[in-house]
Coordinates of C-alpha atoms (C1' of nucleotides) in Angstrom, one line a residue:
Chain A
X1 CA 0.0 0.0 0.0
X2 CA 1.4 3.5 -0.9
X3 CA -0.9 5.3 0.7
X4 CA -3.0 5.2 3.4
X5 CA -4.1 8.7 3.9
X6 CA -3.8 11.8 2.1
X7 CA -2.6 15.1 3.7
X8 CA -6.1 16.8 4.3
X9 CA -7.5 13.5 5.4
X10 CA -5.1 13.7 8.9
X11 CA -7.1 14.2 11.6
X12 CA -6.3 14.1 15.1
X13 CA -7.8 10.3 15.0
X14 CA -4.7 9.6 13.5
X15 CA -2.1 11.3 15.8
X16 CA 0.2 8.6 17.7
X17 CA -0.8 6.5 15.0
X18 CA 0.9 4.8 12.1
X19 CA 0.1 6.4 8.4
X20 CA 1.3 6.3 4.9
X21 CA 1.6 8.9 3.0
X22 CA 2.4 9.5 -0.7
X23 CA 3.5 11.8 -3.3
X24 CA 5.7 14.4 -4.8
X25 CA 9.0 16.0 -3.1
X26 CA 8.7 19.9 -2.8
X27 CA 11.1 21.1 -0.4
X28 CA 13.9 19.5 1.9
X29 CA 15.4 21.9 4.6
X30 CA 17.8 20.6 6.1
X31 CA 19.2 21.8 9.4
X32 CA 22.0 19.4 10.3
X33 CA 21.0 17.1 12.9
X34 CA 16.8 17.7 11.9
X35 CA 15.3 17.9 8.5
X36 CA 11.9 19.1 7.3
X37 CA 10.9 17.6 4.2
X38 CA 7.5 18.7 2.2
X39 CA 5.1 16.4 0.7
X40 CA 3.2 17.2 -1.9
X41 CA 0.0 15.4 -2.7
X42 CA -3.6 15.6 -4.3
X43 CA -5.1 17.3 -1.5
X44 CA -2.4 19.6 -0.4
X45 CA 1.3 19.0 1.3
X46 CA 2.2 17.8 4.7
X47 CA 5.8 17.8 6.8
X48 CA 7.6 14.8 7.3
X49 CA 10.4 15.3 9.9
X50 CA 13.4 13.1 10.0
X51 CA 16.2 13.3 13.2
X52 CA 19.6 11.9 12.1
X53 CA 19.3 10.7 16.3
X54 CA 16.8 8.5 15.3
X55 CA 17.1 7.1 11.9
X56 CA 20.6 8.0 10.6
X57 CA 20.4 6.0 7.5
X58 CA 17.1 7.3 6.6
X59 CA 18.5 10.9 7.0
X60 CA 20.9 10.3 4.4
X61 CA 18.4 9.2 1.7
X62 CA 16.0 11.9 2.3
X63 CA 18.1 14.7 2.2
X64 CA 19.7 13.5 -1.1
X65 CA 16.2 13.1 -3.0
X66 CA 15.9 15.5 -5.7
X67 CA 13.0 17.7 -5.4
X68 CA 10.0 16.1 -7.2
X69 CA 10.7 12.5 -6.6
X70 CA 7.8 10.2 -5.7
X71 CA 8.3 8.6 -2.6
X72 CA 6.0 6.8 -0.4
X73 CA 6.6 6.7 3.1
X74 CA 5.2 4.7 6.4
X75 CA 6.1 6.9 9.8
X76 CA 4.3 8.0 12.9
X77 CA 1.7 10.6 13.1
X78 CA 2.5 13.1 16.2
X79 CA 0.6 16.1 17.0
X80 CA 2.9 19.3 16.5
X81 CA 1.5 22.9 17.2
X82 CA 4.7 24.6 15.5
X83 CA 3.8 22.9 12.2
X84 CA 1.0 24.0 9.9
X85 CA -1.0 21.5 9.5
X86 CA -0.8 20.8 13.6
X87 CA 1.1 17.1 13.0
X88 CA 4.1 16.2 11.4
X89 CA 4.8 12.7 10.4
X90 CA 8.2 10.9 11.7
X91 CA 8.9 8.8 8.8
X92 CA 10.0 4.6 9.5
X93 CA 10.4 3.7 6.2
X94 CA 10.6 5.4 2.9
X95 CA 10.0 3.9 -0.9
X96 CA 11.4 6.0 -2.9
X97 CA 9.0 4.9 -6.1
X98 CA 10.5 7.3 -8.7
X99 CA 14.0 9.8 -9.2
X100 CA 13.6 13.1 -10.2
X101 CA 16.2 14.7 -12.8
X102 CA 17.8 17.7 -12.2
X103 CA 17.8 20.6 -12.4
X104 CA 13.7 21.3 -12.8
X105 CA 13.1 22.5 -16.0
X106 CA 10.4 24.3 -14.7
X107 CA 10.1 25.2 -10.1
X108 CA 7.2 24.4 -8.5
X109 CA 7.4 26.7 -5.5
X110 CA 10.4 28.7 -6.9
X111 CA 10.5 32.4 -5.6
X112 CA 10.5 33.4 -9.6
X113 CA 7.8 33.4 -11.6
X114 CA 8.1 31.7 -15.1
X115 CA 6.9 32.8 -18.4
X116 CA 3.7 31.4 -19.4
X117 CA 5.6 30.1 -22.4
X118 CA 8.0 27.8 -20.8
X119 CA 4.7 26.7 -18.3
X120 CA 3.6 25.3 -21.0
X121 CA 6.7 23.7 -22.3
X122 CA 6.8 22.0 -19.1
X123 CA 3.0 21.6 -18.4
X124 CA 3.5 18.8 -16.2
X125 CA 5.1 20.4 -14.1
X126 CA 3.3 23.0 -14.4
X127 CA 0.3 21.7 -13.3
X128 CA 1.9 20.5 -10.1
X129 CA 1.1 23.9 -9.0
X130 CA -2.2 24.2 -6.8
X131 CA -3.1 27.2 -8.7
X132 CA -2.8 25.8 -12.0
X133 CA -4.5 22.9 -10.8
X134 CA -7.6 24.6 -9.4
X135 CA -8.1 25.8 -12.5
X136 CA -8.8 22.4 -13.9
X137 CA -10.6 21.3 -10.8
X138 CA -13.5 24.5 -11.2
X139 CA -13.5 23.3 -14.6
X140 CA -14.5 19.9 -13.9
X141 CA -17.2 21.2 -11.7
X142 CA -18.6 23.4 -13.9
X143 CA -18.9 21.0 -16.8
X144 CA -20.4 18.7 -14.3
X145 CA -22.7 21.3 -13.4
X146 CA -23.8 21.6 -17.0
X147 CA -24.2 18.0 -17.3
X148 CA -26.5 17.9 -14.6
X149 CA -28.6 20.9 -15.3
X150 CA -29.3 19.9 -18.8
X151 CA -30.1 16.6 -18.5
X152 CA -32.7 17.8 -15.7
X153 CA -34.2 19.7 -19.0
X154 CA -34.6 16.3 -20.3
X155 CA -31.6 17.0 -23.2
X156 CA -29.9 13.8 -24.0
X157 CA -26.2 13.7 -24.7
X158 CA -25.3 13.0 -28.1
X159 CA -22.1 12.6 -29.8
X160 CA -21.6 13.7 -33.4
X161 CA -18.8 13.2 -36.1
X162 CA -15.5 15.3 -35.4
X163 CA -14.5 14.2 -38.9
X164 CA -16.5 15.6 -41.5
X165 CA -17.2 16.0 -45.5
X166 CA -17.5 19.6 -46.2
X167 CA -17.8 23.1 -44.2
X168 CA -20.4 23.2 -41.2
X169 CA -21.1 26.4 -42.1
X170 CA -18.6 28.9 -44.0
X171 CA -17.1 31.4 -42.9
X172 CA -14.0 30.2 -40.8
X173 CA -11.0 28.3 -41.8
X174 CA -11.2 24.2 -41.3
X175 CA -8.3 22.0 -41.2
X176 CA -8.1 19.5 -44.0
X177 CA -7.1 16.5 -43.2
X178 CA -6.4 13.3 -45.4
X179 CA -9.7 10.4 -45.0
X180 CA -8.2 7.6 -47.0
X181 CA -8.6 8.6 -51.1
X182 CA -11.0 11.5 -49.9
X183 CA -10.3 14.7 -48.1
X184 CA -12.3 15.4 -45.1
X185 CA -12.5 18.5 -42.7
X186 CA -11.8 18.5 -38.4
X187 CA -15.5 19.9 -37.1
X188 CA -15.2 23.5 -36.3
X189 CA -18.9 23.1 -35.0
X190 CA -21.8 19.8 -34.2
X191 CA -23.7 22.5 -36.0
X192 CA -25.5 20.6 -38.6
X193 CA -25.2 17.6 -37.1
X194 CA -27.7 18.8 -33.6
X195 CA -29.3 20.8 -36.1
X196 CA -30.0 17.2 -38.1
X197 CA -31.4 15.3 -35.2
X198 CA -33.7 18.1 -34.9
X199 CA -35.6 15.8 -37.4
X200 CA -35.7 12.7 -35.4
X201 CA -37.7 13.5 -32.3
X202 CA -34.7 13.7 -30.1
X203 CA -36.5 16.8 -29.3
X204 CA -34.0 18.2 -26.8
X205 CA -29.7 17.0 -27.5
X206 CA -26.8 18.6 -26.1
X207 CA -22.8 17.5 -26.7
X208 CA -20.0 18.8 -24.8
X209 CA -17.2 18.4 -27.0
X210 CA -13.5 19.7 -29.2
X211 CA -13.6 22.0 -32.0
X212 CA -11.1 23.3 -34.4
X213 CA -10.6 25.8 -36.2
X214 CA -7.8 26.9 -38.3
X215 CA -7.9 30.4 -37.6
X216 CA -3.8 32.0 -38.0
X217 CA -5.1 34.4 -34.9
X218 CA -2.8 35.1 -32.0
X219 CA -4.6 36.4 -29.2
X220 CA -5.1 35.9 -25.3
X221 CA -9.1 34.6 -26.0
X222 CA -8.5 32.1 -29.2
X223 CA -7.7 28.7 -29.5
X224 CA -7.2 26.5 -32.7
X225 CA -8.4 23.4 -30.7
X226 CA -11.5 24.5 -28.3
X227 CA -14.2 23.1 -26.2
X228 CA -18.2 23.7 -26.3
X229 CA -21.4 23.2 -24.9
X230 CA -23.6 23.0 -27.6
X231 CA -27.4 22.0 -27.8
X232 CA -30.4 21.6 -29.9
X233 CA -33.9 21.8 -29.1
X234 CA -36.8 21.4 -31.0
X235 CA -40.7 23.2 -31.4
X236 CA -39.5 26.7 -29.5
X237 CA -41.9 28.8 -30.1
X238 CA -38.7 31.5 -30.7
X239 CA -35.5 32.8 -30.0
X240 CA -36.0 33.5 -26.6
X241 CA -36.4 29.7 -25.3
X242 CA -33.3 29.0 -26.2
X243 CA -32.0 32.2 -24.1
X244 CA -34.0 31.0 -21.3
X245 CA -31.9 27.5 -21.2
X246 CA -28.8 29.6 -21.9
X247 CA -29.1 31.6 -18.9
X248 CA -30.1 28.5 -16.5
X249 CA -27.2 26.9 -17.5
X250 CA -24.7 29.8 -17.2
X251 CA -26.2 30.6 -13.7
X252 CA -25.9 26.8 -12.8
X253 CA -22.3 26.7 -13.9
X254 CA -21.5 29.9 -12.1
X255 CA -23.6 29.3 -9.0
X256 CA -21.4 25.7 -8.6
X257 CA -18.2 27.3 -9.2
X258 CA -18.9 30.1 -6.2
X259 CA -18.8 26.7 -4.0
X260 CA -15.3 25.6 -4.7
X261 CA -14.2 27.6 -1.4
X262 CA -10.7 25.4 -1.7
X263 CA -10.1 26.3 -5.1
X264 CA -11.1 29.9 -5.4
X265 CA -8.7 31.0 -2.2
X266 CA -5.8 29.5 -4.3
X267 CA -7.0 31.5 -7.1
X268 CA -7.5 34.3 -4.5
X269 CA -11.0 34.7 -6.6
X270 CA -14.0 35.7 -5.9
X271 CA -17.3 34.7 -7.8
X272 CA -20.6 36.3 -6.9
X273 CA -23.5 34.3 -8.8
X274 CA -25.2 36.8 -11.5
X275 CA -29.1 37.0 -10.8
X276 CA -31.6 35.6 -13.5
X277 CA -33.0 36.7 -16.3
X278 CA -30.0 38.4 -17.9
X279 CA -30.4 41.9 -19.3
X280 CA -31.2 41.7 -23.0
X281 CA -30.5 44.9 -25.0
X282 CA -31.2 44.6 -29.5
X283 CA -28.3 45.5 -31.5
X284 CA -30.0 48.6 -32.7
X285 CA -30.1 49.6 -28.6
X286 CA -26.1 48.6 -28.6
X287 CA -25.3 50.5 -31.7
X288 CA -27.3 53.8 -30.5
X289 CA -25.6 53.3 -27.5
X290 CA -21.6 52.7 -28.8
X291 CA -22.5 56.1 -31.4
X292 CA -23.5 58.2 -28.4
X293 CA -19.8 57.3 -26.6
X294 CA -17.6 56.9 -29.9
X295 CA -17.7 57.3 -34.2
X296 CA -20.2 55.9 -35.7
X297 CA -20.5 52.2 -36.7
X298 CA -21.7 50.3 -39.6
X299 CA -25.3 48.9 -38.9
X300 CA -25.2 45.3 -39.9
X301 CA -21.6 44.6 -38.8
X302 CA -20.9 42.5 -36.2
X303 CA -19.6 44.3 -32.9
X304 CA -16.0 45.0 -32.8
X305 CA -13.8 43.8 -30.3
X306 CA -13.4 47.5 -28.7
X307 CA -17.1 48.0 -29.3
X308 CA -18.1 44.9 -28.0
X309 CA -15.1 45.7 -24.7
X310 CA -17.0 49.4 -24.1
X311 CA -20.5 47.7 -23.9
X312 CA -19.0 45.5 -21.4
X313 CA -18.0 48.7 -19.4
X314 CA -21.3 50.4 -20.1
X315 CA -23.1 47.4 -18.8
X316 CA -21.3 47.0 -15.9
X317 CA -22.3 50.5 -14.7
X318 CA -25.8 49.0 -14.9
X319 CA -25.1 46.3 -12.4
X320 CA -25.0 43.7 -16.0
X321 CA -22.0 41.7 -16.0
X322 CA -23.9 39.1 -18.5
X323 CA -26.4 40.5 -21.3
X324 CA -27.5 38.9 -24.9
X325 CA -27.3 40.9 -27.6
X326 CA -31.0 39.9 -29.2
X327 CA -32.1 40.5 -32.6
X328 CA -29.1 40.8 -35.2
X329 CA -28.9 41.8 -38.6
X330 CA -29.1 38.9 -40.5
X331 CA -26.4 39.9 -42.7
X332 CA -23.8 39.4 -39.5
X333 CA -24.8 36.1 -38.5
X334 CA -25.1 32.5 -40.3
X335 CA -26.8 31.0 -43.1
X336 CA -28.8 29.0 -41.0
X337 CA -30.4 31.3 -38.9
X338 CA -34.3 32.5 -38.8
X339 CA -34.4 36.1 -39.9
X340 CA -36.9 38.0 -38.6
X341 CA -38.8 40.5 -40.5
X342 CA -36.7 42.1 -43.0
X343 CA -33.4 43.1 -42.1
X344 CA -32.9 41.3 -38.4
X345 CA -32.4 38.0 -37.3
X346 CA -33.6 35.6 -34.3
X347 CA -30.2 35.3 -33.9
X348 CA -28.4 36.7 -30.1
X349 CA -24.9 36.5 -28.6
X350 CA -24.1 36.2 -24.9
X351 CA -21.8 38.3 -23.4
X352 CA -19.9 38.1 -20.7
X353 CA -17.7 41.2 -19.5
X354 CA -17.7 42.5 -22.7
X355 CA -16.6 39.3 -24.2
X356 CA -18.8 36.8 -26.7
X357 CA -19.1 33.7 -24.9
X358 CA -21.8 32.1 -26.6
X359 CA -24.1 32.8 -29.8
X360 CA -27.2 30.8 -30.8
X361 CA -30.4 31.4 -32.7
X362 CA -34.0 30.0 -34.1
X363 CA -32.9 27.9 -36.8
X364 CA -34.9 28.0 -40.2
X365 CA -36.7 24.8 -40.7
X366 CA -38.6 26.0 -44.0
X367 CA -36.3 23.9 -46.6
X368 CA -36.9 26.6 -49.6
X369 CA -36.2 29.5 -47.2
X370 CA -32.9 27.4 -46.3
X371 CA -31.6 27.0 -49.8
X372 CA -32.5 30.5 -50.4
X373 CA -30.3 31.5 -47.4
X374 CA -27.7 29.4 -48.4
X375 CA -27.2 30.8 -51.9
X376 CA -27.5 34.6 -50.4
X377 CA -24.2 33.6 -48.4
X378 CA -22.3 32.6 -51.2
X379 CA -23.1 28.9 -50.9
X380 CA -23.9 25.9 -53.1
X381 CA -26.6 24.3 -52.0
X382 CA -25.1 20.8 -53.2
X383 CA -22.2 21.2 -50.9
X384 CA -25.2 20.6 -48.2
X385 CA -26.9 18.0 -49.4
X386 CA -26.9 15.5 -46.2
X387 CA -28.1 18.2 -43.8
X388 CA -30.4 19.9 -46.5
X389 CA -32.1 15.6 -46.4
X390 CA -32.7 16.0 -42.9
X391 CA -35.3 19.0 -43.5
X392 CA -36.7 17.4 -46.3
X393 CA -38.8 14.7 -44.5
X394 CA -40.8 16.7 -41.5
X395 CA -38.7 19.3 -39.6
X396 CA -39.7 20.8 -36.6
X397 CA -39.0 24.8 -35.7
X398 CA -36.1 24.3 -33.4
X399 CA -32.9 26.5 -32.0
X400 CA -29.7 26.6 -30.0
X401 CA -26.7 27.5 -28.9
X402 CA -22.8 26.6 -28.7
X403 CA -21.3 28.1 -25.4
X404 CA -17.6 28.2 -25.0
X405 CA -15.9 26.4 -22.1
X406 CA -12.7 28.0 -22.1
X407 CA -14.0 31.6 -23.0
X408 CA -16.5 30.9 -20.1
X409 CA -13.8 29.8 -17.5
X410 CA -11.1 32.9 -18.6
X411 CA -14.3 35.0 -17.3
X412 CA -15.3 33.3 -13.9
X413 CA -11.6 33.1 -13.2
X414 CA -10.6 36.5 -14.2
X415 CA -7.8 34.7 -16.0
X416 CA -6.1 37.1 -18.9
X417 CA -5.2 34.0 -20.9
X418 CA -7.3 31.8 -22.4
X419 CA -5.0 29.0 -22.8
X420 CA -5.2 28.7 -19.1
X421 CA -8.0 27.3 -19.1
X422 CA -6.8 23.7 -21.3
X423 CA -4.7 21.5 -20.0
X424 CA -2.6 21.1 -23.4
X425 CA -3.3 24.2 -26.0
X426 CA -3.5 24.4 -29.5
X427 CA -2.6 27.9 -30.8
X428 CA -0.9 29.1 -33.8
X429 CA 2.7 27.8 -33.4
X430 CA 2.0 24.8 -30.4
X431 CA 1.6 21.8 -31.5
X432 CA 3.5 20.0 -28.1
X433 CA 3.0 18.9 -25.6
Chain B
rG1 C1' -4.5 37.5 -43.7
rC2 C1' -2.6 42.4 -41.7
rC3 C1' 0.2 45.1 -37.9
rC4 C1' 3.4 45.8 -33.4
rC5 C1' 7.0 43.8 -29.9
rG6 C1' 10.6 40.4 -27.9
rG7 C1' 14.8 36.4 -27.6
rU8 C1' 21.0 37.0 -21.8
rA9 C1' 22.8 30.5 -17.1
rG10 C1' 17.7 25.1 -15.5
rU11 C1' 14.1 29.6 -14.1
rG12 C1' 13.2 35.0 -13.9
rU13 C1' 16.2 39.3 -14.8
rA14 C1' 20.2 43.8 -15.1
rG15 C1' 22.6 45.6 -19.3
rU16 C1' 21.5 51.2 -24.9
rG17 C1' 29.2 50.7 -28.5
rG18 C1' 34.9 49.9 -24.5
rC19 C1' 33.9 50.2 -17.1
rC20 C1' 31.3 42.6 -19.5
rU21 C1' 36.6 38.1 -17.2
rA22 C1' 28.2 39.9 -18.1
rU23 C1' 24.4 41.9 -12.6
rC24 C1' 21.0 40.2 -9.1
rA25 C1' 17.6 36.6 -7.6
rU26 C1' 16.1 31.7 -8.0
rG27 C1' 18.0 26.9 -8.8
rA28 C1' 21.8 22.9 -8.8
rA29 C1' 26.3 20.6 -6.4
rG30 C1' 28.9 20.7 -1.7
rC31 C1' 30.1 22.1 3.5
rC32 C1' 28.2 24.1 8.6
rC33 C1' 23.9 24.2 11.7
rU34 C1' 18.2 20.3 16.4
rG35 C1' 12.3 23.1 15.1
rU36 C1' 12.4 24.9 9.8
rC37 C1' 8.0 26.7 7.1
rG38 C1' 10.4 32.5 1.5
rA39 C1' 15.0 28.8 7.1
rG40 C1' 20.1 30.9 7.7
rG41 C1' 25.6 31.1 6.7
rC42 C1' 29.8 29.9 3.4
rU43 C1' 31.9 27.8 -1.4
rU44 C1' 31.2 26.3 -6.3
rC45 C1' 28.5 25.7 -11.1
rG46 C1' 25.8 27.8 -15.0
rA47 C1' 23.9 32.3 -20.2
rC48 C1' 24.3 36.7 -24.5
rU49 C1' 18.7 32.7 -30.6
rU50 C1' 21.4 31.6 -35.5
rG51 C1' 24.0 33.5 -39.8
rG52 C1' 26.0 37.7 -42.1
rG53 C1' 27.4 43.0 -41.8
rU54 C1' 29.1 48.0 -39.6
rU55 C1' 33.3 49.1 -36.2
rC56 C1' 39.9 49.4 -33.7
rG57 C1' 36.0 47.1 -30.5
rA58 C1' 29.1 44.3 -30.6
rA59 C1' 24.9 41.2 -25.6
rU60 C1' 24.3 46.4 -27.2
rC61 C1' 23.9 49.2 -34.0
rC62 C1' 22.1 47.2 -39.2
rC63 C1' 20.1 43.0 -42.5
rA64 C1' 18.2 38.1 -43.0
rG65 C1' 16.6 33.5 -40.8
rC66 C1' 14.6 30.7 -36.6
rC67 C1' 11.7 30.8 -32.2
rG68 C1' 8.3 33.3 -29.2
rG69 C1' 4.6 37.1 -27.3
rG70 C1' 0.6 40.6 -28.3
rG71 C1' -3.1 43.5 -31.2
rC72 C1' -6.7 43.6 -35.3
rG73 C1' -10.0 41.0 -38.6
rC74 C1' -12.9 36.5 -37.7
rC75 C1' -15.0 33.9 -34.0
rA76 C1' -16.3 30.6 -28.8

RNA sequence: GCCCCGGUAGUGUAGUGGCCUAUCAUGAAGCCCUGUCGAGGCUUCGACUUGGGUUCGAAUCCCAGCCGGGGCGCCA
C-alpha cells in the first residue's frame, strides 16, 4: 500500500498512530541534525520530519532526493503545534518509487515566476502547482454542473462526427485532413449535425465536446483546438427559449463554481452568482448606445472587439455583468439562422464582460427559405446535401446555442489567458505537448 | 491574412558601443547548523537565438533567418 491517507485526510484520529503517505518532493530543509521535508500530494502538502538521532540512515536518503521525486513513506503521526497542518509525520520507512532529474526545468514553489511560455513547455510540471491545478478542478465542476442541469431539461447527450465532408457552415477556416482517397474537414462546430437530429424527435440534444478551427489568430481569448457546450432543441416557439436555457445553464455553472471555497482561495478569486434573467438589450439599442460614446458604426456589422469591450464597461455600470445581444442583422450572422422581419435575425450573442461567450439562434426549418439563405451567403446548396435531407422529410421549428468552455472559465476566473483554461493548447505555433 | 513587440545560465532578470573576465535573484552541487515553514551562513556551477554585416572594438547598431509574445480582422 502507498498510501494510506492523504494530507487533508489527517485528523487528530490519527495522531500517535501509524500512516502512509504518498507523493511528490517539494522542499527538503535541512538543518544538520533535523530535516523538514514537504510532501506534496492531491489534497495539499504535509511535513515529514526526520532526526539523524533516530534514523541515521534514513536521513541520508531523504536529504539527497531530488525535489519532485515520488516517494511513499510509512512513519508516525504526532501532533505538532509549531507545524501548519498541527502534525508532522516521523517517517520509518521510505519507498522511494520514482528519481527526479535535475535541475527542474520548470520550479514548483520557486520564488521566480516563469513565463507562461516555458509553463507550457513543461506543463506537467506546471500543473503540479495548486493554482494551475484549481483551475482544472472548477473546470470539472462546472462542466459537471452543465451535465446535470441539462439533462434535468430532459436534453440527451449526443455525440456527433468530429471528422467531416464539407464546411459546417462557412465562414471560418477548417483544417483539412487526409480520409483515405478522400479529403475530409476536423469539425469546427456539431452544428448541422444537432441541427440534423432536430428531425428525429430527439426533441432536446446537447454535446460537450472539441472543436477546431484553423484560424492564423494570436490572441489571449482564441484557441485552434476549443471546447463547447452545444445544444439543440426542437418546437421553440422562438428565439427567446433558447436564451432561457442559456441563462439557467450559465447561472448553474457559475452558482457551482462560487462553492469551490478550496479552489477559489488558491485563485484568490471571488465569484458572486449573476441574478436571472440576464439583461437583453437589441443590436439597434447597442449600436445607439456605442455612437452616443464613440464614431459611428456600420449597422449590420458584427460588434468589434473595442465595441463589444466598451458595452461591457457600459453594462457593468448598470449592475450587468452578462447581457444577450438579441435580434441581429441577419447579414452578420449565419446561413442558417431564422431572420426575422426584413433586415434582423432571431439570432443573439451572450456576453460576458464585454466578451462573446456564446451565440445561438431560431434555426430556419422551412427547406426553400434554407436553400435561399444558403445561396444569399455565397453557398452551393449541393455542398449541403446531407443536412439539406434532414429538413426534407418533417422538420420541426427548433434553435440553439454553442457556449464556449474556455472563453466561459477565462471569465469566472478573471484569467487574462485563455490558454489557461486547457490543459494542453493548441494555438498558432503549439503543436506539443 | 494584416500590424506591433521580444529572444542573456535550468528559471526570472540587469545591461542602450569599450567600465562585461556579463548583474542580481532563484536553482543545482557541496560544507556548517536540532524546530524549519520565503530557514540561515559559506563555497562552487551555470547564459548573450542563428548567420551575415558595420566598427579598432558588438549582448548592445544594421540586415536576414529561426523561435516566441501581443493586437486587429474573424470567432467561442
Amino acid at each position: 500500500m502507498y498510501r494510506s491517507h492523504y494530507s487533508k485526510e489527517i485528523s487528530p484520529n490519527e495522531y500517535n498512530s501509524t500512516v502512509t503517505v504518498a507523493g511528490w518532493v517539494e522542499e527538503i530543509r535541512n538543518l544538520g541534525s533535523i530535516a523538514f521535508l514537504i510532501l506534496r500530494d492531491k489534497k495539499g502538502t504535509l511535513q515529514l520530519t526526520i532526526l539523524k538521532k533516530k534514523t541515521p540512515e534514513l536521513f541520508e536518503r531523504f536529504i539527497s532526493l531530488p525535489r519532485e521525486s515520488v516517494i511513499s513513506v510509512k512513519g508516525l503521526c504526532k501532533e505538532n503545534d509549531k507545524v501548519r497542518n498541527g502534525y508532522e509525520i516521523l517517517p520509518e520507512t521510505c519507498d522511494v518509487l520514482s528519481l527526479a532529474e535535475t535541475p527542474l526545468p520548470l520550479g514548483v514553489v520557486d520564488k521566480v515566476e516563469a513565463d507562461f511560455d516555458t509553463r507550457l513547455d513543461n506543463r506537467i510540471i506546471d500543473l503540479r502547482k495548486p493554482e494551475t491545478q484549481a483551475i482544472f478542478k472548477i473546470r470539472n465542476t462546472v462542466l459537471a454542473a452543465a451535465h446535470e442541469y441539462l439533462r434535468s431539461q430532459n436534453f440527451i447527450e449526443v455525440h456527433t462526427p468530429k471528422i467531416i465532408a464539407s464546411s459546417s457552415e462557412g465562414g471560418t477556416d477548417m483544417f483539412r485532413v487526409r480520409y483515405f482517397e478522400k479529403e475530409a474537414f476536423l469539425a469546427q462546430s456539431p452544428q448541422l449535425y444537432k441541427q440534423s437530429l432536430m428531425a428525429t424527435g430527439l426533441d432536446r440534444v446537447y454535446e460537450i465536446a472539441w472543436y477546431f478551427r484553423a484560424e492564423e489568430h494570436n490572441t489571449r481569448r482564441h484557441l485552434n483546438e476549443s471546447t463547447a457546450v452545444d445544444i439543440e432543441m426542437a418546437f421553440i416557439n422562438d428565439e427567446e427559449d433558447i436564451m432561457n436555457i442559456l441563462e439557467h445553464l450559465v447561472h448553474a455553472m457559475w452558482k457551482r463554481a462560487s462553492e469551490c471555497s478550496q479552489e477559489l482561495e488558491i485563485l484568490k478569486k471571488v465569484v458572486t452568482i449573476p441574478k436571472l434573467p440576464f439583461a437583453r438589450i437589441t443590436y439597434d439599442e447597442v449600436v445607439k448606445t456605442i455612437q452616443q460614446e464613440k464614431s459611428p458604426i456600420e449597422w449590420g456589422k458584427d460588434l468589434s472587439t473595442e465595441d463589444e469591450r466598451l458595452l461591457g464597461e457600459i453594462m457593468k455600470t448598470k449592475g450587468e455583468d452578462f447581457y444577450f445581444i438579441t435580434k441581429y442583422p441577419l447579414t452578420s450572422k449565419p446561413f442558417y439562422t431564422m431572420p426575422d422581419r426584413e433586415k434582423y435575425s432571431r439570432g443573439f450573442d451572450l456576453e460576458c464582460k464585454g466578451v462573446e461567450v456564446s451565440s445561438g439562434s431560431q434555426r430556419i426549418h422551412d427547406i426553400a427559405l434554407l436553400i435561399e439563405r444558403l445561396k444569399a451567403c455565397g453557398l452551393d446548396p449541393k455542398d449541403f446535401d446531407a443536412y439539406l435531407k434532414a429538413f426534407r422529410y418533417g422538420m420541426p421549428p427548433h434553435g440553439g446555442f454553442g457556449f464556449g468552455i474556455e472563453r466561459f472559465l477565462m471569465e469566472l476566473l478573471e484569467l487574462n489567458n485563455i490558454r489557461e483554461c486547457i490543459l494542453f493548447p493548441r494555438d498558432r505555433t503549439r503543436l506539443s505537448p
